[in-house]
PDB file of N, CA, C, O and CB in Angstrom:
ATOM      1  N   PHE A   1      34.506 -45.733 -31.103  1.00  0.00           N
ATOM      2  CA  PHE A   1      33.933 -45.887 -29.371  1.00  0.00           C
ATOM      3  C   PHE A   1      35.095 -46.999 -29.219  1.00  0.00           C
ATOM      4  O   PHE A   1      35.777 -47.028 -28.195  1.00  0.00           O
ATOM      5  CB  PHE A   1      31.869 -46.596 -28.945  1.00  0.00           C
ATOM      6  N   GLY A   2      35.333 -48.083 -30.474  1.00  0.00           N
ATOM      7  CA  GLY A   2      36.112 -49.607 -30.197  1.00  0.00           C
ATOM      8  C   GLY A   2      34.706 -50.758 -29.516  1.00  0.00           C
ATOM      9  O   GLY A   2      33.521 -50.491 -29.715  1.00  0.00           O
ATOM     10  N   ARG A   3      35.075 -51.744 -28.889  1.00  0.00           N
ATOM     11  CA  ARG A   3      34.435 -52.642 -28.753  1.00  0.00           C
ATOM     12  C   ARG A   3      33.919 -52.289 -27.324  1.00  0.00           C
ATOM     13  O   ARG A   3      34.712 -51.932 -26.453  1.00  0.00           O
ATOM     14  CB  ARG A   3      35.126 -53.834 -29.047  1.00  0.00           C
ATOM     15  N   VAL A   4      32.455 -52.405 -27.073  1.00  0.00           N
ATOM     16  CA  VAL A   4      31.500 -52.715 -25.842  1.00  0.00           C
ATOM     17  C   VAL A   4      31.304 -53.145 -25.325  1.00  0.00           C
ATOM     18  O   VAL A   4      31.536 -54.177 -25.956  1.00  0.00           O
ATOM     19  CB  VAL A   4      30.849 -52.805 -25.626  1.00  0.00           C
ATOM     20  N   CYS A   5      30.830 -53.616 -24.075  1.00  0.00           N
ATOM     21  CA  CYS A   5      30.292 -55.142 -23.608  1.00  0.00           C
ATOM     22  C   CYS A   5      29.648 -54.830 -22.690  1.00  0.00           C
ATOM     23  O   CYS A   5      29.206 -55.640 -21.875  1.00  0.00           O
ATOM     24  CB  CYS A   5      31.236 -56.290 -23.168  1.00  0.00           C
ATOM     25  N   CYS A   6      29.402 -53.127 -22.628  1.00  0.00           N
ATOM     26  CA  CYS A   6      28.245 -52.733 -21.713  1.00  0.00           C
ATOM     27  C   CYS A   6      28.284 -51.631 -21.596  1.00  0.00           C
ATOM     28  O   CYS A   6      29.327 -50.986 -21.709  1.00  0.00           O
ATOM     29  CB  CYS A   6      28.127 -53.205 -20.504  1.00  0.00           C
ATOM     30  N   GLN A   7      26.805 -50.983 -21.259  1.00  0.00           N
ATOM     31  CA  GLN A   7      26.428 -49.829 -21.258  1.00  0.00           C
ATOM     32  C   GLN A   7      25.184 -49.486 -20.536  1.00  0.00           C
ATOM     33  O   GLN A   7      24.063 -49.987 -20.617  1.00  0.00           O
ATOM     34  CB  GLN A   7      26.402 -49.517 -22.408  1.00  0.00           C
ATOM     35  N   LEU A   8      25.763 -48.246 -19.610  1.00  0.00           N
ATOM     36  CA  LEU A   8      25.010 -48.051 -18.400  1.00  0.00           C
ATOM     37  C   LEU A   8      24.229 -46.761 -18.717  1.00  0.00           C
ATOM     38  O   LEU A   8      24.948 -45.838 -19.101  1.00  0.00           O
ATOM     39  CB  LEU A   8      25.949 -47.948 -17.065  1.00  0.00           C
ATOM     40  N   CYS A   9      23.279 -46.573 -18.659  1.00  0.00           N
ATOM     41  CA  CYS A   9      21.920 -45.381 -19.227  1.00  0.00           C
ATOM     42  C   CYS A   9      21.776 -45.021 -17.586  1.00  0.00           C
ATOM     43  O   CYS A   9      21.511 -46.030 -16.932  1.00  0.00           O
ATOM     44  CB  CYS A   9      19.966 -46.247 -20.252  1.00  0.00           C
ATOM     45  N   VAL A  10      21.883 -43.936 -16.885  1.00  0.00           N
ATOM     46  CA  VAL A  10      21.330 -43.240 -16.241  1.00  0.00           C
ATOM     47  C   VAL A  10      20.247 -41.508 -16.049  1.00  0.00           C
ATOM     48  O   VAL A  10      20.612 -40.341 -16.183  1.00  0.00           O
ATOM     49  CB  VAL A  10      22.173 -43.435 -15.862  1.00  0.00           C
ATOM     50  N   SER A  11      18.932 -42.076 -15.711  1.00  0.00           N
ATOM     51  CA  SER A  11      18.132 -40.853 -15.971  1.00  0.00           C
ATOM     52  C   SER A  11      18.394 -39.969 -14.724  1.00  0.00           C
ATOM     53  O   SER A  11      18.846 -40.111 -13.587  1.00  0.00           O
ATOM     54  CB  SER A  11      16.512 -41.177 -16.193  1.00  0.00           C
ATOM     55  N   SER A  12      17.762 -38.751 -15.693  1.00  0.00           N
ATOM     56  CA  SER A  12      18.073 -37.680 -14.105  1.00  0.00           C
ATOM     57  C   SER A  12      17.040 -38.225 -12.999  1.00  0.00           C
ATOM     58  O   SER A  12      16.255 -39.162 -13.149  1.00  0.00           O
ATOM     59  CB  SER A  12      17.613 -35.620 -14.346  1.00  0.00           C
ATOM     60  N   VAL A  13      17.269 -37.189 -11.512  1.00  0.00           N
ATOM     61  CA  VAL A  13      16.496 -37.914 -10.486  1.00  0.00           C
ATOM     62  C   VAL A  13      15.049 -37.317 -10.578  1.00  0.00           C
ATOM     63  O   VAL A  13      15.083 -36.093 -10.701  1.00  0.00           O
ATOM     64  CB  VAL A  13      17.157 -37.743  -8.974  1.00  0.00           C
ATOM     65  N   ARG A  14      14.074 -37.729 -10.557  1.00  0.00           N
ATOM     66  CA  ARG A  14      12.693 -37.087 -10.476  1.00  0.00           C
ATOM     67  C   ARG A  14      12.037 -37.265  -9.466  1.00  0.00           C
ATOM     68  O   ARG A  14      12.103 -38.383  -8.956  1.00  0.00           O
ATOM     69  CB  ARG A  14      11.878 -37.408 -11.365  1.00  0.00           C
ATOM     70  N   GLU A  15      11.121 -36.153  -8.791  1.00  0.00           N
ATOM     71  CA  GLU A  15       9.715 -37.123  -7.857  1.00  0.00           C
ATOM     72  C   GLU A  15       9.069 -37.922  -8.398  1.00  0.00           C
ATOM     73  O   GLU A  15       8.617 -37.526  -9.473  1.00  0.00           O
ATOM     74  CB  GLU A  15       8.525 -36.447  -7.324  1.00  0.00           C
ATOM     75  N   GLU A  16       8.748 -39.172  -8.049  1.00  0.00           N
ATOM     76  CA  GLU A  16       7.921 -39.865  -8.615  1.00  0.00           C
ATOM     77  C   GLU A  16       7.076 -40.042  -7.097  1.00  0.00           C
ATOM     78  O   GLU A  16       7.654 -39.696  -6.068  1.00  0.00           O
ATOM     79  CB  GLU A  16       8.580 -41.173  -9.501  1.00  0.00           C
ATOM     80  N   PRO A  17       5.278 -40.763  -7.027  1.00  0.00           N
ATOM     81  CA  PRO A  17       5.098 -41.492  -5.557  1.00  0.00           C
ATOM     82  C   PRO A  17       5.986 -42.909  -5.745  1.00  0.00           C
ATOM     83  O   PRO A  17       6.237 -43.705  -6.649  1.00  0.00           O
ATOM     84  CB  PRO A  17       3.223 -41.882  -5.145  1.00  0.00           C
ATOM     85  N   VAL A  18       6.393 -42.666  -3.916  1.00  0.00           N
ATOM     86  CA  VAL A  18       6.321 -44.075  -3.671  1.00  0.00           C
ATOM     87  C   VAL A  18       5.882 -44.609  -2.631  1.00  0.00           C
ATOM     88  O   VAL A  18       5.541 -43.972  -1.634  1.00  0.00           O
ATOM     89  CB  VAL A  18       7.294 -44.568  -3.755  1.00  0.00           C
ATOM     90  N   VAL A  19       5.828 -46.197  -2.782  1.00  0.00           N
ATOM     91  CA  VAL A  19       5.079 -46.276  -0.788  1.00  0.00           C
ATOM     92  C   VAL A  19       6.243 -47.168  -0.113  1.00  0.00           C
ATOM     93  O   VAL A  19       6.879 -48.184  -0.392  1.00  0.00           O
ATOM     94  CB  VAL A  19       3.020 -47.486  -0.463  1.00  0.00           C
ATOM     95  N   ARG A  20       6.139 -45.874   1.311  1.00  0.00           N
ATOM     96  CA  ARG A  20       7.620 -46.297   2.304  1.00  0.00           C
ATOM     97  C   ARG A  20       6.359 -46.289   3.376  1.00  0.00           C
ATOM     98  O   ARG A  20       5.343 -45.597   3.310  1.00  0.00           O
ATOM     99  CB  ARG A  20       9.411 -44.886   2.592  1.00  0.00           C
ATOM    100  N   ASP A  21       6.736 -47.301   4.424  1.00  0.00           N
ATOM    101  CA  ASP A  21       6.310 -47.515   5.616  1.00  0.00           C
ATOM    102  C   ASP A  21       4.225 -47.229   4.915  1.00  0.00           C
ATOM    103  O   ASP A  21       3.419 -46.300   4.952  1.00  0.00           O
ATOM    104  CB  ASP A  21       7.305 -46.169   7.002  1.00  0.00           C
ATOM    105  N   GLY A  22       4.233 -48.917   4.281  1.00  0.00           N
ATOM    106  CA  GLY A  22       2.661 -48.360   3.646  1.00  0.00           C
ATOM    107  C   GLY A  22       1.937 -47.363   3.015  1.00  0.00           C
ATOM    108  O   GLY A  22       0.789 -47.542   2.609  1.00  0.00           O
ATOM    109  N   GLU A  23       2.509 -46.384   2.916  1.00  0.00           N
ATOM    110  CA  GLU A  23       1.988 -44.503   2.671  1.00  0.00           C
ATOM    111  C   GLU A  23       2.795 -44.659   1.741  1.00  0.00           C
ATOM    112  O   GLU A  23       3.943 -45.096   1.668  1.00  0.00           O
ATOM    113  CB  GLU A  23       2.298 -42.953   3.871  1.00  0.00           C
ATOM    114  N   VAL A  24       1.567 -43.973   0.542  1.00  0.00           N
ATOM    115  CA  VAL A  24       1.923 -43.421  -1.270  1.00  0.00           C
ATOM    116  C   VAL A  24       2.774 -41.491   0.010  1.00  0.00           C
ATOM    117  O   VAL A  24       2.311 -40.823   0.935  1.00  0.00           O
ATOM    118  CB  VAL A  24      -0.786 -42.986  -3.119  1.00  0.00           C
ATOM    119  N   LYS A  25       4.064 -41.460  -0.781  1.00  0.00           N
ATOM    120  CA  LYS A  25       4.604 -40.224  -0.355  1.00  0.00           C
ATOM    121  C   LYS A  25       5.660 -39.566  -2.227  1.00  0.00           C
ATOM    122  O   LYS A  25       6.195 -40.251  -3.099  1.00  0.00           O
ATOM    123  CB  LYS A  25       5.850 -40.729   1.453  1.00  0.00           C
ATOM    124  N   VAL A  26       5.586 -38.779  -2.157  1.00  0.00           N
ATOM    125  CA  VAL A  26       7.077 -38.372  -2.889  1.00  0.00           C
ATOM    126  C   VAL A  26       8.179 -38.846  -2.270  1.00  0.00           C
ATOM    127  O   VAL A  26       8.509 -38.909  -1.086  1.00  0.00           O
ATOM    128  CB  VAL A  26       7.384 -36.876  -2.966  1.00  0.00           C
ATOM    129  N   GLY A  27       8.805 -39.241  -3.514  1.00  0.00           N
ATOM    130  CA  GLY A  27      10.453 -39.858  -3.401  1.00  0.00           C
ATOM    131  C   GLY A  27      10.832 -39.269  -4.411  1.00  0.00           C
ATOM    132  O   GLY A  27      10.161 -38.844  -5.352  1.00  0.00           O
ATOM    133  N   ARG A  28      12.527 -39.214  -4.135  1.00  0.00           N
ATOM    134  CA  ARG A  28      12.951 -38.709  -5.553  1.00  0.00           C
ATOM    135  C   ARG A  28      13.587 -40.580  -5.958  1.00  0.00           C
ATOM    136  O   ARG A  28      13.934 -41.491  -5.206  1.00  0.00           O
ATOM    137  CB  ARG A  28      14.513 -36.985  -5.489  1.00  0.00           C
ATOM    138  N   VAL A  29      13.470 -40.455  -7.873  1.00  0.00           N
ATOM    139  CA  VAL A  29      13.834 -41.900  -8.291  1.00  0.00           C
ATOM    140  C   VAL A  29      15.134 -41.315  -9.143  1.00  0.00           C
ATOM    141  O   VAL A  29      15.375 -40.115  -9.277  1.00  0.00           O
ATOM    142  CB  VAL A  29      12.479 -42.901  -9.287  1.00  0.00           C
ATOM    143  N   LEU A  30      15.914 -42.393  -9.688  1.00  0.00           N
ATOM    144  CA  LEU A  30      17.007 -42.508 -10.435  1.00  0.00           C
ATOM    145  C   LEU A  30      16.634 -43.626 -11.355  1.00  0.00           C
ATOM    146  O   LEU A  30      17.104 -44.672 -10.906  1.00  0.00           O
ATOM    147  CB  LEU A  30      18.254 -42.717  -9.626  1.00  0.00           C
ATOM    148  N   HIS A  31      16.191 -43.753 -12.099  1.00  0.00           N
ATOM    149  CA  HIS A  31      16.382 -44.960 -12.854  1.00  0.00           C
ATOM    150  C   HIS A  31      17.903 -45.254 -13.701  1.00  0.00           C
ATOM    151  O   HIS A  31      18.711 -44.410 -14.088  1.00  0.00           O
ATOM    152  CB  HIS A  31      15.201 -44.912 -13.863  1.00  0.00           C
ATOM    153  N   ILE A  32      17.969 -46.807 -13.834  1.00  0.00           N
ATOM    154  CA  ILE A  32      18.966 -47.172 -14.222  1.00  0.00           C
ATOM    155  C   ILE A  32      18.987 -48.519 -15.326  1.00  0.00           C
ATOM    156  O   ILE A  32      18.423 -49.588 -15.087  1.00  0.00           O
ATOM    157  CB  ILE A  32      19.590 -47.288 -13.068  1.00  0.00           C
ATOM    158  N   THR A  33      19.346 -48.378 -15.903  1.00  0.00           N
ATOM    159  CA  THR A  33      19.464 -49.595 -17.157  1.00  0.00           C
ATOM    160  C   THR A  33      20.781 -49.859 -17.700  1.00  0.00           C
ATOM    161  O   THR A  33      21.715 -49.138 -18.050  1.00  0.00           O
ATOM    162  CB  THR A  33      18.628 -49.218 -18.492  1.00  0.00           C
ATOM    163  N   VAL A  34      20.606 -50.930 -17.671  1.00  0.00           N
ATOM    164  CA  VAL A  34      22.347 -51.851 -18.253  1.00  0.00           C
ATOM    165  C   VAL A  34      21.511 -52.354 -19.013  1.00  0.00           C
ATOM    166  O   VAL A  34      20.299 -52.568 -18.988  1.00  0.00           O
ATOM    167  CB  VAL A  34      23.551 -53.158 -17.214  1.00  0.00           C
ATOM    168  N   THR A  35      22.937 -52.621 -20.186  1.00  0.00           N
ATOM    169  CA  THR A  35      22.521 -53.681 -21.697  1.00  0.00           C
ATOM    170  C   THR A  35      24.443 -53.965 -21.379  1.00  0.00           C
ATOM    171  O   THR A  35      25.488 -53.471 -20.954  1.00  0.00           O
ATOM    172  CB  THR A  35      21.692 -52.514 -23.983  1.00  0.00           C
ATOM    173  N   PHE A  36      23.675 -55.354 -22.090  1.00  0.00           N
ATOM    174  CA  PHE A  36      26.009 -55.698 -21.915  1.00  0.00           C
ATOM    175  C   PHE A  36      25.817 -57.083 -22.639  1.00  0.00           C
ATOM    176  O   PHE A  36      24.908 -57.807 -22.234  1.00  0.00           O
ATOM    177  CB  PHE A  36      27.151 -56.109 -19.502  1.00  0.00           C
ATOM    178  N   ASP A  37      26.666 -57.531 -23.755  1.00  0.00           N
ATOM    179  CA  ASP A  37      27.123 -58.426 -24.522  1.00  0.00           C
ATOM    180  C   ASP A  37      27.126 -59.538 -23.755  1.00  0.00           C
ATOM    181  O   ASP A  37      28.235 -59.518 -23.220  1.00  0.00           O
ATOM    182  CB  ASP A  37      28.278 -58.127 -25.079  1.00  0.00           C
ATOM    183  N   HIS A  38      26.493 -60.580 -23.351  1.00  0.00           N
ATOM    184  CA  HIS A  38      26.043 -61.810 -23.029  1.00  0.00           C
ATOM    185  C   HIS A  38      27.134 -62.479 -23.398  1.00  0.00           C
ATOM    186  O   HIS A  38      27.679 -63.355 -22.728  1.00  0.00           O
ATOM    187  CB  HIS A  38      24.807 -62.255 -23.605  1.00  0.00           C
ATOM    188  N   ARG A  39      27.618 -61.923 -24.905  1.00  0.00           N
ATOM    189  CA  ARG A  39      28.899 -63.495 -24.970  1.00  0.00           C
ATOM    190  C   ARG A  39      30.291 -62.936 -24.268  1.00  0.00           C
ATOM    191  O   ARG A  39      31.307 -63.627 -24.344  1.00  0.00           O
ATOM    192  CB  ARG A  39      29.495 -64.115 -27.079  1.00  0.00           C
ATOM    193  N   VAL A  40      30.302 -61.918 -23.721  1.00  0.00           N
ATOM    194  CA  VAL A  40      31.599 -61.286 -22.994  1.00  0.00           C
ATOM    195  C   VAL A  40      30.868 -61.311 -21.507  1.00  0.00           C
ATOM    196  O   VAL A  40      30.981 -62.402 -20.948  1.00  0.00           O
ATOM    197  CB  VAL A  40      32.172 -59.479 -23.635  1.00  0.00           C
ATOM    198  N   LEU A  41      30.115 -60.268 -20.745  1.00  0.00           N
ATOM    199  CA  LEU A  41      29.715 -60.837 -19.408  1.00  0.00           C
ATOM    200  C   LEU A  41      28.491 -61.762 -18.981  1.00  0.00           C
ATOM    201  O   LEU A  41      27.550 -61.907 -19.762  1.00  0.00           O
ATOM    202  CB  LEU A  41      29.570 -59.805 -18.691  1.00  0.00           C
ATOM    203  N   ASP A  42      28.507 -62.408 -17.695  1.00  0.00           N
ATOM    204  CA  ASP A  42      27.194 -63.075 -17.984  1.00  0.00           C
ATOM    205  C   ASP A  42      26.352 -62.398 -16.710  1.00  0.00           C
ATOM    206  O   ASP A  42      26.879 -61.866 -15.733  1.00  0.00           O
ATOM    207  CB  ASP A  42      27.285 -64.935 -17.991  1.00  0.00           C
ATOM    208  N   GLY A  43      24.909 -62.543 -16.952  1.00  0.00           N
ATOM    209  CA  GLY A  43      23.770 -61.900 -16.645  1.00  0.00           C
ATOM    210  C   GLY A  43      24.651 -61.810 -14.518  1.00  0.00           C
ATOM    211  O   GLY A  43      24.760 -60.629 -14.189  1.00  0.00           O
ATOM    212  N   VAL A  44      24.943 -62.395 -13.848  1.00  0.00           N
ATOM    213  CA  VAL A  44      24.861 -62.296 -12.622  1.00  0.00           C
ATOM    214  C   VAL A  44      25.708 -60.748 -12.398  1.00  0.00           C
ATOM    215  O   VAL A  44      25.495 -59.649 -11.885  1.00  0.00           O
ATOM    216  CB  VAL A  44      25.448 -63.692 -11.924  1.00  0.00           C
ATOM    217  N   GLN A  45      26.634 -61.367 -13.037  1.00  0.00           N
ATOM    218  CA  GLN A  45      27.926 -59.836 -13.276  1.00  0.00           C
ATOM    219  C   GLN A  45      27.345 -58.144 -14.042  1.00  0.00           C
ATOM    220  O   GLN A  45      27.884 -57.047 -14.192  1.00  0.00           O
ATOM    221  CB  GLN A  45      29.422 -60.538 -14.789  1.00  0.00           C
ATOM    222  N   ALA A  46      25.883 -58.772 -14.393  1.00  0.00           N
ATOM    223  CA  ALA A  46      25.111 -57.262 -14.896  1.00  0.00           C
ATOM    224  C   ALA A  46      24.425 -56.853 -13.376  1.00  0.00           C
ATOM    225  O   ALA A  46      24.095 -55.896 -12.676  1.00  0.00           O
ATOM    226  CB  ALA A  46      23.585 -57.512 -16.423  1.00  0.00           C
ATOM    227  N   ALA A  47      24.471 -58.159 -13.423  1.00  0.00           N
ATOM    228  CA  ALA A  47      22.676 -58.085 -11.899  1.00  0.00           C
ATOM    229  C   ALA A  47      24.075 -57.219 -10.824  1.00  0.00           C
ATOM    230  O   ALA A  47      24.029 -56.010 -10.597  1.00  0.00           O
ATOM    231  CB  ALA A  47      21.623 -60.878 -10.649  1.00  0.00           C
ATOM    232  N   ARG A  48      25.317 -58.215 -10.242  1.00  0.00           N
ATOM    233  CA  ARG A  48      26.027 -57.540  -9.489  1.00  0.00           C
ATOM    234  C   ARG A  48      26.459 -56.182  -9.633  1.00  0.00           C
ATOM    235  O   ARG A  48      26.812 -55.682  -8.565  1.00  0.00           O
ATOM    236  CB  ARG A  48      26.848 -58.140  -9.375  1.00  0.00           C
ATOM    237  N   LEU A  49      26.546 -55.349 -10.752  1.00  0.00           N
ATOM    238  CA  LEU A  49      27.058 -54.172 -10.923  1.00  0.00           C
ATOM    239  C   LEU A  49      25.726 -53.146 -10.954  1.00  0.00           C
ATOM    240  O   LEU A  49      25.796 -51.923 -10.842  1.00  0.00           O
ATOM    241  CB  LEU A  49      27.987 -54.199 -12.222  1.00  0.00           C
ATOM    242  N   CYS A  50      24.613 -53.857 -11.115  1.00  0.00           N
ATOM    243  CA  CYS A  50      23.454 -52.476 -10.850  1.00  0.00           C
ATOM    244  C   CYS A  50      23.305 -52.695  -9.138  1.00  0.00           C
ATOM    245  O   CYS A  50      22.811 -51.642  -8.736  1.00  0.00           O
ATOM    246  CB  CYS A  50      21.463 -52.706 -11.893  1.00  0.00           C
ATOM    247  N   HIS A  51      23.495 -53.494  -8.125  1.00  0.00           N
ATOM    248  CA  HIS A  51      23.387 -53.998  -7.084  1.00  0.00           C
ATOM    249  C   HIS A  51      24.684 -52.864  -6.577  1.00  0.00           C
ATOM    250  O   HIS A  51      24.360 -51.853  -5.954  1.00  0.00           O
ATOM    251  CB  HIS A  51      23.461 -55.717  -7.077  1.00  0.00           C
ATOM    252  N   ASP A  52      25.887 -53.090  -6.848  1.00  0.00           N
ATOM    253  CA  ASP A  52      26.487 -52.654  -6.283  1.00  0.00           C
ATOM    254  C   ASP A  52      26.659 -50.360  -6.910  1.00  0.00           C
ATOM    255  O   ASP A  52      27.307 -49.455  -6.384  1.00  0.00           O
ATOM    256  CB  ASP A  52      27.649 -53.922  -6.381  1.00  0.00           C
ATOM    257  N   LEU A  53      25.870 -50.357  -7.963  1.00  0.00           N
ATOM    258  CA  LEU A  53      26.317 -49.375  -7.654  1.00  0.00           C
ATOM    259  C   LEU A  53      24.904 -48.740  -7.233  1.00  0.00           C
ATOM    260  O   LEU A  53      24.816 -47.518  -7.115  1.00  0.00           O
ATOM    261  CB  LEU A  53      27.209 -48.797  -8.681  1.00  0.00           C
ATOM    262  N   GLN A  54      23.655 -49.683  -6.978  1.00  0.00           N
ATOM    263  CA  GLN A  54      22.517 -48.669  -6.109  1.00  0.00           C
ATOM    264  C   GLN A  54      23.029 -48.436  -4.688  1.00  0.00           C
ATOM    265  O   GLN A  54      22.850 -47.406  -4.037  1.00  0.00           O
ATOM    266  CB  GLN A  54      20.873 -49.422  -5.928  1.00  0.00           C
ATOM    267  N   GLU A  55      23.917 -49.904  -4.156  1.00  0.00           N
ATOM    268  CA  GLU A  55      24.324 -49.775  -3.067  1.00  0.00           C
ATOM    269  C   GLU A  55      24.948 -48.393  -2.823  1.00  0.00           C
ATOM    270  O   GLU A  55      24.430 -47.750  -1.910  1.00  0.00           O
ATOM    271  CB  GLU A  55      25.077 -50.787  -2.860  1.00  0.00           C
ATOM    272  N   LEU A  56      26.203 -47.695  -3.630  1.00  0.00           N
ATOM    273  CA  LEU A  56      26.929 -47.045  -3.128  1.00  0.00           C
ATOM    274  C   LEU A  56      25.969 -45.689  -3.904  1.00  0.00           C
ATOM    275  O   LEU A  56      26.436 -44.637  -3.467  1.00  0.00           O
ATOM    276  CB  LEU A  56      28.551 -47.455  -3.359  1.00  0.00           C
ATOM    277  N   LEU A  57      25.217 -45.506  -4.541  1.00  0.00           N
ATOM    278  CA  LEU A  57      23.955 -44.097  -4.581  1.00  0.00           C
ATOM    279  C   LEU A  57      23.276 -44.268  -3.280  1.00  0.00           C
ATOM    280  O   LEU A  57      23.233 -43.183  -2.700  1.00  0.00           O
ATOM    281  CB  LEU A  57      22.541 -44.177  -5.990  1.00  0.00           C
ATOM    282  N   LEU A  58      22.798 -45.100  -2.690  1.00  0.00           N
ATOM    283  CA  LEU A  58      21.883 -45.103  -1.071  1.00  0.00           C
ATOM    284  C   LEU A  58      22.907 -44.916   0.277  1.00  0.00           C
ATOM    285  O   LEU A  58      22.832 -44.445   1.411  1.00  0.00           O
ATOM    286  CB  LEU A  58      20.988 -46.892  -0.782  1.00  0.00           C
ATOM    287  N   ASN A  59      23.823 -45.531  -0.509  1.00  0.00           N
ATOM    288  CA  ASN A  59      25.070 -44.950   0.730  1.00  0.00           C
ATOM    289  C   ASN A  59      26.502 -44.247   0.791  1.00  0.00           C
ATOM    290  O   ASN A  59      27.352 -44.745   1.529  1.00  0.00           O
ATOM    291  CB  ASN A  59      25.491 -45.989   1.376  1.00  0.00           C
ATOM    292  N   PRO A  60      26.735 -43.354   0.205  1.00  0.00           N
ATOM    293  CA  PRO A  60      28.369 -42.494  -0.712  1.00  0.00           C
ATOM    294  C   PRO A  60      28.595 -42.724   0.594  1.00  0.00           C
ATOM    295  O   PRO A  60      28.876 -43.916   0.466  1.00  0.00           O
ATOM    296  CB  PRO A  60      28.643 -40.517  -1.606  1.00  0.00           C
ATOM    297  N   GLU A  61      28.710 -42.502   1.909  1.00  0.00           N
ATOM    298  CA  GLU A  61      29.504 -42.545   2.326  1.00  0.00           C
ATOM    299  C   GLU A  61      30.660 -43.861   2.209  1.00  0.00           C
ATOM    300  O   GLU A  61      31.856 -43.791   2.492  1.00  0.00           O
ATOM    301  CB  GLU A  61      29.007 -42.193   3.206  1.00  0.00           C
ATOM    302  N   MET A  62      29.954 -44.982   1.737  1.00  0.00           N
ATOM    303  CA  MET A  62      30.934 -46.278   1.227  1.00  0.00           C
ATOM    304  C   MET A  62      32.052 -46.289   0.153  1.00  0.00           C
ATOM    305  O   MET A  62      32.911 -47.103  -0.186  1.00  0.00           O
ATOM    306  CB  MET A  62      30.078 -47.290   0.680  1.00  0.00           C
ATOM    307  N   LEU A  63      31.631 -44.866  -0.296  1.00  0.00           N
ATOM    308  CA  LEU A  63      32.470 -44.602  -0.972  1.00  0.00           C
ATOM    309  C   LEU A  63      34.163 -44.065  -0.764  1.00  0.00           C
ATOM    310  O   LEU A  63      35.123 -44.204  -1.521  1.00  0.00           O
ATOM    311  CB  LEU A  63      31.789 -43.974  -1.470  1.00  0.00           C
ATOM    312  N   ASN A  64      34.045 -43.326   0.755  1.00  0.00           N
ATOM    313  CA  ASN A  64      35.425 -43.343   1.091  1.00  0.00           C
ATOM    314  C   ASN A  64      36.212 -44.694   1.482  1.00  0.00           C
ATOM    315  O   ASN A  64      37.420 -44.782   1.265  1.00  0.00           O
ATOM    316  CB  ASN A  64      35.523 -42.463   2.149  1.00  0.00           C
ATOM    317  N   LYS A  65      35.375 -45.889   2.151  1.00  0.00           N
ATOM    318  CA  LYS A  65      35.829 -46.930   2.718  1.00  0.00           C
ATOM    319  C   LYS A  65      36.991 -47.653   1.702  1.00  0.00           C
ATOM    320  O   LYS A  65      36.652 -47.740   0.521  1.00  0.00           O
ATOM    321  CB  LYS A  65      34.603 -47.783   3.077  1.00  0.00           C
ATOM    322  N   THR A  66      38.192 -48.122   2.032  1.00  0.00           N
ATOM    323  CA  THR A  66      39.186 -48.482   1.893  1.00  0.00           C
ATOM    324  C   THR A  66      38.568 -50.047   1.612  1.00  0.00           C
ATOM    325  O   THR A  66      37.619 -50.271   2.363  1.00  0.00           O
ATOM    326  CB  THR A  66      40.152 -48.054   3.001  1.00  0.00           C
ATOM    327  N   PRO A  67      38.974 -51.458   0.475  1.00  0.00           N
ATOM    328  CA  PRO A  67      38.557 -52.367   0.681  1.00  0.00           C
ATOM    329  C   PRO A  67      39.249 -53.492   1.800  1.00  0.00           C
ATOM    330  O   PRO A  67      38.699 -54.574   2.007  1.00  0.00           O
ATOM    331  CB  PRO A  67      38.404 -52.630  -0.447  1.00  0.00           C
TER     332      PRO A  67
END
């Protein structure tokens, strides 16, 4: 594999109870875990990666936008 500075683990989408508008409902949930080598990446960068990935998953139309 060579040198690795970050690993991204993604679960399958599952239906789980979630709270929306103060009510418990069935929601589709995807768990994401990131591990990183703190000697290479700062924790802020790893957090930004998770945030940006979440935004893309919740808003896939963003993939068509150019910066």
